[in-house]
Amino acid sequence: MKILGIFRHAKSDWNDARLRDFDRPLNARGRKGAAVMGLHIRDNAVGWKRVLASPAVRVTQTLELACEAAGETPPITWDRRIYLANSATLIDVLREQPDDAGSIIMVGHNPGLEDLIFDLVPDDGTSPLRDIVEEKLPTAAYAVLELDIDHWADLREGCARITHLVRPRDLDPDLGPDFAR
């Protein structure tokens, strides 16, 4: 069995229209959300052996703040293929990983991460956590999937079950949706 963590970047800032999408930083709510989620990830430790992340600014800032809050900085592999990747590309990246990494956390973007969950976790009506993801995988959400595989190269659709899902608003109501904006 392998363990896959999925961590979506925190809320980004859209105020500077001159910035490329890749260069958008976090906004104040995103910075707070990243720190809150960093503590949660640490306190619900899986013992992540590898972090694979998009090098986009909002992802690098999310990880920086989450690691600072958690007091831990694991080694991170920055992979540009994760930036705005679809599920098929994310699966390809995961299939390349060495088997000594029994647990990997991937940090990136939607809709790719959300679609990755949909592809790996069967829609068989038995997963209330998958149902929540179907509503939306919001910024800074964190999920854990158990994969019924022994080798990353064997990753395939329908091989997982989602065992943990936390959104920032689950930990701090101030980090929930703001419908006034």
mmCIF file with all atom_site columns, C-alpha atoms in Angstrom:
data_model
loop_
_atom_site.group_PDB
_atom_site.id
_atom_site.type_symbol
_atom_site.label_atom_id
_atom_site.label_alt_id
_atom_site.label_comp_id
_atom_site.label_asym_id
_atom_site.label_entity_id
_atom_site.label_seq_id
_atom_site.pdbx_PDB_ins_code
_atom_site.Cartn_x
_atom_site.Cartn_y
_atom_site.Cartn_z
_atom_site.occupancy
_atom_site.B_iso_or_equiv
_atom_site.pdbx_formal_charge
_atom_site.auth_seq_id
_atom_site.auth_comp_id
_atom_site.auth_asym_id
_atom_site.auth_atom_id
_atom_site.pdbx_PDB_model_num
ATOM 1   C CA . MET A 1 1   ? 0.000   0.000  0.000   1.00 0.00 ? 1   MET A CA 1
ATOM 2   C CA . LYS A 1 2   ? 1.098   3.568  -0.770  1.00 0.00 ? 2   LYS A CA 1
ATOM 3   C CA . ILE A 1 3   ? -0.226  6.804  0.755   1.00 0.00 ? 3   ILE A CA 1
ATOM 4   C CA . LEU A 1 4   ? -0.892  9.924  -1.300  1.00 0.00 ? 4   LEU A CA 1
ATOM 5   C CA . GLY A 1 5   ? -1.502  13.331 0.223   1.00 0.00 ? 5   GLY A CA 1
ATOM 6   C CA . ILE A 1 6   ? -3.111  16.045 -1.833  1.00 0.00 ? 6   ILE A CA 1
ATOM 7   C CA . PHE A 1 7   ? -2.705  19.657 -0.722  1.00 0.00 ? 7   PHE A CA 1
ATOM 8   C CA . ARG A 1 8   ? -4.149  22.446 -2.852  1.00 0.00 ? 8   ARG A CA 1
ATOM 9   C CA . HIS A 1 9   ? -2.394  25.821 -2.690  1.00 0.00 ? 9   HIS A CA 1
ATOM 10  C CA . ALA A 1 10  ? -3.947  28.451 -0.447  1.00 0.00 ? 10  ALA A CA 1
ATOM 11  C CA . LYS A 1 11  ? -6.047  31.408 -1.597  1.00 0.00 ? 11  LYS A CA 1
ATOM 12  C CA . SER A 1 12  ? -4.198  33.586 -4.093  1.00 0.00 ? 12  SER A CA 1
ATOM 13  C CA . ASP A 1 13  ? -4.272  37.303 -4.758  1.00 0.00 ? 13  ASP A CA 1
ATOM 14  C CA . TRP A 1 14  ? -5.885  38.570 -7.959  1.00 0.00 ? 14  TRP A CA 1
ATOM 15  C CA . ASN A 1 15  ? -5.307  42.292 -7.315  1.00 0.00 ? 15  ASN A CA 1
ATOM 16  C CA . ASP A 1 16  ? -2.394  42.811 -9.739  1.00 0.00 ? 16  ASP A CA 1
ATOM 17  C CA . ALA A 1 17  ? -3.700  42.110 -13.233 1.00 0.00 ? 17  ALA A CA 1
ATOM 18  C CA . ARG A 1 18  ? -0.185  42.579 -14.639 1.00 0.00 ? 18  ARG A CA 1
ATOM 19  C CA . LEU A 1 19  ? 1.102   39.396 -12.991 1.00 0.00 ? 19  LEU A CA 1
ATOM 20  C CA . ARG A 1 20  ? 1.273   36.165 -14.925 1.00 0.00 ? 20  ARG A CA 1
ATOM 21  C CA . ASP A 1 21  ? -0.870  33.410 -13.393 1.00 0.00 ? 21  ASP A CA 1
ATOM 22  C CA . PHE A 1 22  ? 2.309   31.565 -12.385 1.00 0.00 ? 22  PHE A CA 1
ATOM 23  C CA . ASP A 1 23  ? 3.473   34.589 -10.366 1.00 0.00 ? 23  ASP A CA 1
ATOM 24  C CA . ARG A 1 24  ? 0.316   35.267 -8.345  1.00 0.00 ? 24  ARG A CA 1
ATOM 25  C CA . PRO A 1 25  ? 1.094   35.361 -4.588  1.00 0.00 ? 25  PRO A CA 1
ATOM 26  C CA . LEU A 1 26  ? -1.163  34.447 -1.686  1.00 0.00 ? 26  LEU A CA 1
ATOM 27  C CA . ASN A 1 27  ? -3.578  36.969 -0.251  1.00 0.00 ? 27  ASN A CA 1
ATOM 28  C CA . ALA A 1 28  ? -3.964  37.572 3.514   1.00 0.00 ? 28  ALA A CA 1
ATOM 29  C CA . ARG A 1 29  ? -6.605  34.845 3.875   1.00 0.00 ? 29  ARG A CA 1
ATOM 30  C CA . GLY A 1 30  ? -4.374  32.452 1.954   1.00 0.00 ? 30  GLY A CA 1
ATOM 31  C CA . ARG A 1 31  ? -1.406  33.136 4.203   1.00 0.00 ? 31  ARG A CA 1
ATOM 32  C CA . LYS A 1 32  ? -3.530  32.420 7.277   1.00 0.00 ? 32  LYS A CA 1
ATOM 33  C CA . GLY A 1 33  ? -5.024  29.298 5.670   1.00 0.00 ? 33  GLY A CA 1
ATOM 34  C CA . ALA A 1 34  ? -1.606  27.914 4.718   1.00 0.00 ? 34  ALA A CA 1
ATOM 35  C CA . ALA A 1 35  ? -0.372  28.234 8.305   1.00 0.00 ? 35  ALA A CA 1
ATOM 36  C CA . VAL A 1 36  ? -3.521  26.664 9.784   1.00 0.00 ? 36  VAL A CA 1
ATOM 37  C CA . MET A 1 37  ? -3.283  23.753 7.368   1.00 0.00 ? 37  MET A CA 1
ATOM 38  C CA . GLY A 1 38  ? 0.436   23.310 8.047   1.00 0.00 ? 38  GLY A CA 1
ATOM 39  C CA . LEU A 1 39  ? -0.325  22.764 11.724  1.00 0.00 ? 39  LEU A CA 1
ATOM 40  C CA . HIS A 1 40  ? -3.126  20.336 10.863  1.00 0.00 ? 40  HIS A CA 1
ATOM 41  C CA . ILE A 1 41  ? -0.939  18.330 8.502   1.00 0.00 ? 41  ILE A CA 1
ATOM 42  C CA . ARG A 1 42  ? 1.788   18.124 11.156  1.00 0.00 ? 42  ARG A CA 1
ATOM 43  C CA . ASP A 1 43  ? -0.659  17.126 13.906  1.00 0.00 ? 43  ASP A CA 1
ATOM 44  C CA . ASN A 1 44  ? -2.194  14.401 11.726  1.00 0.00 ? 44  ASN A CA 1
ATOM 45  C CA . ALA A 1 45  ? 1.187   13.152 10.629  1.00 0.00 ? 45  ALA A CA 1
ATOM 46  C CA . VAL A 1 46  ? 1.467   10.539 7.989   1.00 0.00 ? 46  VAL A CA 1
ATOM 47  C CA . GLY A 1 47  ? 5.235   10.893 7.882   1.00 0.00 ? 47  GLY A CA 1
ATOM 48  C CA . TRP A 1 48  ? 5.521   12.206 4.332   1.00 0.00 ? 48  TRP A CA 1
ATOM 49  C CA . LYS A 1 49  ? 8.652   10.820 2.679   1.00 0.00 ? 49  LYS A CA 1
ATOM 50  C CA . ARG A 1 50  ? 8.437   13.008 -0.391  1.00 0.00 ? 50  ARG A CA 1
ATOM 51  C CA . VAL A 1 51  ? 6.840   16.330 -1.323  1.00 0.00 ? 51  VAL A CA 1
ATOM 52  C CA . LEU A 1 52  ? 6.135   16.972 -5.001  1.00 0.00 ? 52  LEU A CA 1
ATOM 53  C CA . ALA A 1 53  ? 5.073   20.512 -5.782  1.00 0.00 ? 53  ALA A CA 1
ATOM 54  C CA . SER A 1 54  ? 4.316   22.971 -8.520  1.00 0.00 ? 54  SER A CA 1
ATOM 55  C CA . PRO A 1 55  ? 6.859   25.812 -8.538  1.00 0.00 ? 55  PRO A CA 1
ATOM 56  C CA . ALA A 1 56  ? 4.143   28.473 -8.961  1.00 0.00 ? 56  ALA A CA 1
ATOM 57  C CA . VAL A 1 57  ? 4.510   31.333 -6.473  1.00 0.00 ? 57  VAL A CA 1
ATOM 58  C CA . ARG A 1 58  ? 1.226   30.580 -4.690  1.00 0.00 ? 58  ARG A CA 1
ATOM 59  C CA . VAL A 1 59  ? 2.348   26.977 -4.122  1.00 0.00 ? 59  VAL A CA 1
ATOM 60  C CA . THR A 1 60  ? 5.835   27.903 -2.935  1.00 0.00 ? 60  THR A CA 1
ATOM 61  C CA . GLN A 1 61  ? 4.332   30.412 -0.490  1.00 0.00 ? 61  GLN A CA 1
ATOM 62  C CA . THR A 1 62  ? 1.749   27.892 0.704   1.00 0.00 ? 62  THR A CA 1
ATOM 63  C CA . LEU A 1 63  ? 4.463   25.365 1.477   1.00 0.00 ? 63  LEU A CA 1
ATOM 64  C CA . GLU A 1 64  ? 6.763   27.957 3.055   1.00 0.00 ? 64  GLU A CA 1
ATOM 65  C CA . LEU A 1 65  ? 4.034   29.137 5.443   1.00 0.00 ? 65  LEU A CA 1
ATOM 66  C CA . ALA A 1 66  ? 2.716   25.631 6.176   1.00 0.00 ? 66  ALA A CA 1
ATOM 67  C CA . CYS A 1 67  ? 6.226   24.352 6.956   1.00 0.00 ? 67  CYS A CA 1
ATOM 68  C CA . GLU A 1 68  ? 7.038   27.403 9.085   1.00 0.00 ? 68  GLU A CA 1
ATOM 69  C CA . ALA A 1 69  ? 3.854   26.915 11.144  1.00 0.00 ? 69  ALA A CA 1
ATOM 70  C CA . ALA A 1 70  ? 4.545   23.200 11.499  1.00 0.00 ? 70  ALA A CA 1
ATOM 71  C CA . GLY A 1 71  ? 8.191   23.753 12.442  1.00 0.00 ? 71  GLY A CA 1
ATOM 72  C CA . GLU A 1 72  ? 9.240   21.205 9.832   1.00 0.00 ? 72  GLU A CA 1
ATOM 73  C CA . THR A 1 73  ? 10.683  21.568 6.353   1.00 0.00 ? 73  THR A CA 1
ATOM 74  C CA . PRO A 1 74  ? 10.740  18.294 4.447   1.00 0.00 ? 74  PRO A CA 1
ATOM 75  C CA . PRO A 1 75  ? 12.701  18.013 1.207   1.00 0.00 ? 75  PRO A CA 1
ATOM 76  C CA . ILE A 1 76  ? 10.604  19.326 -1.676  1.00 0.00 ? 76  ILE A CA 1
ATOM 77  C CA . THR A 1 77  ? 10.874  18.379 -5.341  1.00 0.00 ? 77  THR A CA 1
ATOM 78  C CA . TRP A 1 78  ? 9.641   21.242 -7.525  1.00 0.00 ? 78  TRP A CA 1
ATOM 79  C CA . ASP A 1 79  ? 8.185   19.877 -10.754 1.00 0.00 ? 79  ASP A CA 1
ATOM 80  C CA . ARG A 1 80  ? 6.885   22.326 -13.345 1.00 0.00 ? 80  ARG A CA 1
ATOM 81  C CA . ARG A 1 81  ? 4.720   19.567 -14.853 1.00 0.00 ? 81  ARG A CA 1
ATOM 82  C CA . ILE A 1 82  ? 2.458   19.856 -11.788 1.00 0.00 ? 82  ILE A CA 1
ATOM 83  C CA . TYR A 1 83  ? 1.653   23.498 -12.590 1.00 0.00 ? 83  TYR A CA 1
ATOM 84  C CA . LEU A 1 84  ? -1.939  23.494 -13.908 1.00 0.00 ? 84  LEU A CA 1
ATOM 85  C CA . ALA A 1 85  ? -1.577  19.810 -14.837 1.00 0.00 ? 85  ALA A CA 1
ATOM 86  C CA . ASN A 1 86  ? -4.498  17.544 -15.618 1.00 0.00 ? 86  ASN A CA 1
ATOM 87  C CA . SER A 1 87  ? -5.040  14.278 -13.787 1.00 0.00 ? 87  SER A CA 1
ATOM 88  C CA . ALA A 1 88  ? -3.285  12.185 -16.443 1.00 0.00 ? 88  ALA A CA 1
ATOM 89  C CA . THR A 1 89  ? -0.107  14.252 -16.099 1.00 0.00 ? 89  THR A CA 1
ATOM 90  C CA . LEU A 1 90  ? -0.235  14.060 -12.296 1.00 0.00 ? 90  LEU A CA 1
ATOM 91  C CA . ILE A 1 91  ? -0.609  10.280 -12.511 1.00 0.00 ? 91  ILE A CA 1
ATOM 92  C CA . ASP A 1 92  ? 2.411   10.132 -14.835 1.00 0.00 ? 92  ASP A CA 1
ATOM 93  C CA . VAL A 1 93  ? 4.478   12.171 -12.337 1.00 0.00 ? 93  VAL A CA 1
ATOM 94  C CA . LEU A 1 94  ? 3.446   9.841  -9.507  1.00 0.00 ? 94  LEU A CA 1
ATOM 95  C CA . ARG A 1 95  ? 4.204   6.709  -11.539 1.00 0.00 ? 95  ARG A CA 1
ATOM 96  C CA . GLU A 1 96  ? 7.814   7.893  -11.882 1.00 0.00 ? 96  GLU A CA 1
ATOM 97  C CA . GLN A 1 97  ? 8.398   7.990  -8.123  1.00 0.00 ? 97  GLN A CA 1
ATOM 98  C CA . PRO A 1 98  ? 10.709  5.479  -6.452  1.00 0.00 ? 98  PRO A CA 1
ATOM 99  C CA . ASP A 1 99  ? 9.086   2.793  -4.352  1.00 0.00 ? 99  ASP A CA 1
ATOM 100 C CA . ASP A 1 100 ? 11.124  3.651  -1.260  1.00 0.00 ? 100 ASP A CA 1
ATOM 101 C CA . ALA A 1 101 ? 8.762   6.609  -0.870  1.00 0.00 ? 101 ALA A CA 1
ATOM 102 C CA . GLY A 1 102 ? 5.774   4.911  0.696   1.00 0.00 ? 102 GLY A CA 1
ATOM 103 C CA . SER A 1 103 ? 4.049   8.240  1.262   1.00 0.00 ? 103 SER A CA 1
ATOM 104 C CA . ILE A 1 104 ? 4.028   11.234 -1.067  1.00 0.00 ? 104 ILE A CA 1
ATOM 105 C CA . ILE A 1 105 ? 2.242   14.540 -0.722  1.00 0.00 ? 105 ILE A CA 1
ATOM 106 C CA . MET A 1 106 ? 1.507   16.468 -3.921  1.00 0.00 ? 106 MET A CA 1
ATOM 107 C CA . VAL A 1 107 ? 0.936   20.218 -3.745  1.00 0.00 ? 107 VAL A CA 1
ATOM 108 C CA . GLY A 1 108 ? -0.622  21.976 -6.691  1.00 0.00 ? 108 GLY A CA 1
ATOM 109 C CA . HIS A 1 109 ? -3.708  23.309 -8.391  1.00 0.00 ? 109 HIS A CA 1
ATOM 110 C CA . ASN A 1 110 ? -7.274  22.683 -9.407  1.00 0.00 ? 110 ASN A CA 1
ATOM 111 C CA . PRO A 1 111 ? -8.879  21.299 -11.438 1.00 0.00 ? 111 PRO A CA 1
ATOM 112 C CA . GLY A 1 112 ? -6.033  18.758 -11.703 1.00 0.00 ? 112 GLY A CA 1
ATOM 113 C CA . LEU A 1 113 ? -5.883  17.743 -8.038  1.00 0.00 ? 113 LEU A CA 1
ATOM 114 C CA . GLU A 1 114 ? -9.654  17.440 -7.778  1.00 0.00 ? 114 GLU A CA 1
ATOM 115 C CA . ASP A 1 115 ? -9.767  15.338 -10.964 1.00 0.00 ? 115 ASP A CA 1
ATOM 116 C CA . LEU A 1 116 ? -6.944  13.182 -9.621  1.00 0.00 ? 116 LEU A CA 1
ATOM 117 C CA . ILE A 1 117 ? -9.103  12.326 -6.610  1.00 0.00 ? 117 ILE A CA 1
ATOM 118 C CA . PHE A 1 118 ? -12.061 11.558 -8.902  1.00 0.00 ? 118 PHE A CA 1
ATOM 119 C CA . ASP A 1 119 ? -9.902  9.281  -11.058 1.00 0.00 ? 119 ASP A CA 1
ATOM 120 C CA . LEU A 1 120 ? -8.276  7.411  -8.167  1.00 0.00 ? 120 LEU A CA 1
ATOM 121 C CA . VAL A 1 121 ? -11.241 7.083  -5.788  1.00 0.00 ? 121 VAL A CA 1
ATOM 122 C CA . PRO A 1 122 ? -14.160 5.098  -7.261  1.00 0.00 ? 122 PRO A CA 1
ATOM 123 C CA . ASP A 1 123 ? -17.556 6.762  -7.369  1.00 0.00 ? 123 ASP A CA 1
ATOM 124 C CA . ASP A 1 124 ? -19.312 3.810  -5.752  1.00 0.00 ? 124 ASP A CA 1
ATOM 125 C CA . GLY A 1 125 ? -21.471 5.734  -3.275  1.00 0.00 ? 125 GLY A CA 1
ATOM 126 C CA . THR A 1 126 ? -19.479 4.581  -0.240  1.00 0.00 ? 126 THR A CA 1
ATOM 127 C CA . SER A 1 127 ? -17.248 7.616  0.277   1.00 0.00 ? 127 SER A CA 1
ATOM 128 C CA . PRO A 1 128 ? -18.792 10.671 1.924   1.00 0.00 ? 128 PRO A CA 1
ATOM 129 C CA . LEU A 1 129 ? -15.397 12.399 1.697   1.00 0.00 ? 129 LEU A CA 1
ATOM 130 C CA . ARG A 1 130 ? -15.369 11.950 -2.086  1.00 0.00 ? 130 ARG A CA 1
ATOM 131 C CA . ASP A 1 131 ? -18.846 13.453 -2.141  1.00 0.00 ? 131 ASP A CA 1
ATOM 132 C CA . ILE A 1 132 ? -17.476 16.553 -0.394  1.00 0.00 ? 132 ILE A CA 1
ATOM 133 C CA . VAL A 1 133 ? -14.733 16.846 -3.026  1.00 0.00 ? 133 VAL A CA 1
ATOM 134 C CA . GLU A 1 134 ? -17.435 16.650 -5.701  1.00 0.00 ? 134 GLU A CA 1
ATOM 135 C CA . GLU A 1 135 ? -18.892 19.855 -4.251  1.00 0.00 ? 135 GLU A CA 1
ATOM 136 C CA . LYS A 1 136 ? -15.466 21.519 -4.383  1.00 0.00 ? 136 LYS A CA 1
ATOM 137 C CA . LEU A 1 137 ? -11.865 21.020 -3.333  1.00 0.00 ? 137 LEU A CA 1
ATOM 138 C CA . PRO A 1 138 ? -11.292 24.555 -2.023  1.00 0.00 ? 138 PRO A CA 1
ATOM 139 C CA . THR A 1 139 ? -7.986  26.327 -1.735  1.00 0.00 ? 139 THR A CA 1
ATOM 140 C CA . ALA A 1 140 ? -5.699  24.907 0.980   1.00 0.00 ? 140 ALA A CA 1
ATOM 141 C CA . ALA A 1 141 ? -7.762  21.719 1.269   1.00 0.00 ? 141 ALA A CA 1
ATOM 142 C CA . TYR A 1 142 ? -5.840  18.614 2.317   1.00 0.00 ? 142 TYR A CA 1
ATOM 143 C CA . ALA A 1 143 ? -6.771  15.009 1.542   1.00 0.00 ? 143 ALA A CA 1
ATOM 144 C CA . VAL A 1 144 ? -5.163  11.648 2.236   1.00 0.00 ? 144 VAL A CA 1
ATOM 145 C CA . LEU A 1 145 ? -5.677  8.658  -0.058  1.00 0.00 ? 145 LEU A CA 1
ATOM 146 C CA . GLU A 1 146 ? -4.699  5.051  0.596   1.00 0.00 ? 146 GLU A CA 1
ATOM 147 C CA . LEU A 1 147 ? -3.641  3.402  -2.643  1.00 0.00 ? 147 LEU A CA 1
ATOM 148 C CA . ASP A 1 148 ? -4.045  -0.308 -3.203  1.00 0.00 ? 148 ASP A CA 1
ATOM 149 C CA . ILE A 1 149 ? -0.666  -0.636 -4.950  1.00 0.00 ? 149 ILE A CA 1
ATOM 150 C CA . ASP A 1 150 ? 2.827   -1.772 -4.020  1.00 0.00 ? 150 ASP A CA 1
ATOM 151 C CA . HIS A 1 151 ? 4.653   0.229  -6.702  1.00 0.00 ? 151 HIS A CA 1
ATOM 152 C CA . TRP A 1 152 ? 4.035   3.812  -7.833  1.00 0.00 ? 152 TRP A CA 1
ATOM 153 C CA . ALA A 1 153 ? 4.400   2.588  -11.412 1.00 0.00 ? 153 ALA A CA 1
ATOM 154 C CA . ASP A 1 154 ? 1.199   0.561  -10.890 1.00 0.00 ? 154 ASP A CA 1
ATOM 155 C CA . LEU A 1 155 ? -0.943  3.615  -10.087 1.00 0.00 ? 155 LEU A CA 1
ATOM 156 C CA . ARG A 1 156 ? -4.293  3.258  -11.877 1.00 0.00 ? 156 ARG A CA 1
ATOM 157 C CA . GLU A 1 157 ? -7.803  4.628  -11.827 1.00 0.00 ? 157 GLU A CA 1
ATOM 158 C CA . GLY A 1 158 ? -10.010 3.367  -9.033  1.00 0.00 ? 158 GLY A CA 1
ATOM 159 C CA . CYS A 1 159 ? -7.181  2.062  -6.815  1.00 0.00 ? 159 CYS A CA 1
ATOM 160 C CA . ALA A 1 160 ? -7.692  4.417  -3.864  1.00 0.00 ? 160 ALA A CA 1
ATOM 161 C CA . ARG A 1 161 ? -9.916  5.293  -0.979  1.00 0.00 ? 161 ARG A CA 1
ATOM 162 C CA . ILE A 1 162 ? -9.998  8.707  0.625   1.00 0.00 ? 162 ILE A CA 1
ATOM 163 C CA . THR A 1 163 ? -9.376  8.459  4.358   1.00 0.00 ? 163 THR A CA 1
ATOM 164 C CA . HIS A 1 164 ? -9.002  12.090 5.403   1.00 0.00 ? 164 HIS A CA 1
ATOM 165 C CA . LEU A 1 165 ? -10.216 15.439 4.104   1.00 0.00 ? 165 LEU A CA 1
ATOM 166 C CA . VAL A 1 166 ? -9.929  18.820 5.802   1.00 0.00 ? 166 VAL A CA 1
ATOM 167 C CA . ARG A 1 167 ? -10.700 22.254 4.440   1.00 0.00 ? 167 ARG A CA 1
ATOM 168 C CA . PRO A 1 168 ? -9.442  25.448 6.084   1.00 0.00 ? 168 PRO A CA 1
ATOM 169 C CA . ARG A 1 169 ? -12.995 26.385 7.109   1.00 0.00 ? 169 ARG A CA 1
ATOM 170 C CA . ASP A 1 170 ? -13.238 23.095 9.036   1.00 0.00 ? 170 ASP A CA 1
ATOM 171 C CA . LEU A 1 171 ? -10.476 24.396 11.323  1.00 0.00 ? 171 LEU A CA 1
ATOM 172 C CA . ASP A 1 172 ? -11.280 28.115 11.345  1.00 0.00 ? 172 ASP A CA 1
ATOM 173 C CA . PRO A 1 173 ? -14.700 29.452 10.274  1.00 0.00 ? 173 PRO A CA 1
ATOM 174 C CA . ASP A 1 174 ? -13.076 32.742 9.229   1.00 0.00 ? 174 ASP A CA 1
ATOM 175 C CA . LEU A 1 175 ? -11.391 30.806 6.427   1.00 0.00 ? 175 LEU A CA 1
ATOM 176 C CA . GLY A 1 176 ? -14.707 29.721 4.928   1.00 0.00 ? 176 GLY A CA 1
ATOM 177 C CA . PRO A 1 177 ? -16.365 31.023 1.795   1.00 0.00 ? 177 PRO A CA 1
ATOM 178 C CA . ASP A 1 178 ? -16.972 34.727 1.673   1.00 0.00 ? 178 ASP A CA 1
ATOM 179 C CA . PHE A 1 179 ? -20.074 35.229 -0.413  1.00 0.00 ? 179 PHE A CA 1
ATOM 180 C CA . ALA A 1 180 ? -19.939 39.018 -0.038  1.00 0.00 ? 180 ALA A CA 1
ATOM 181 C CA . ARG A 1 181 ? -17.006 39.324 -2.472  1.00 0.00 ? 181 ARG A CA 1
#
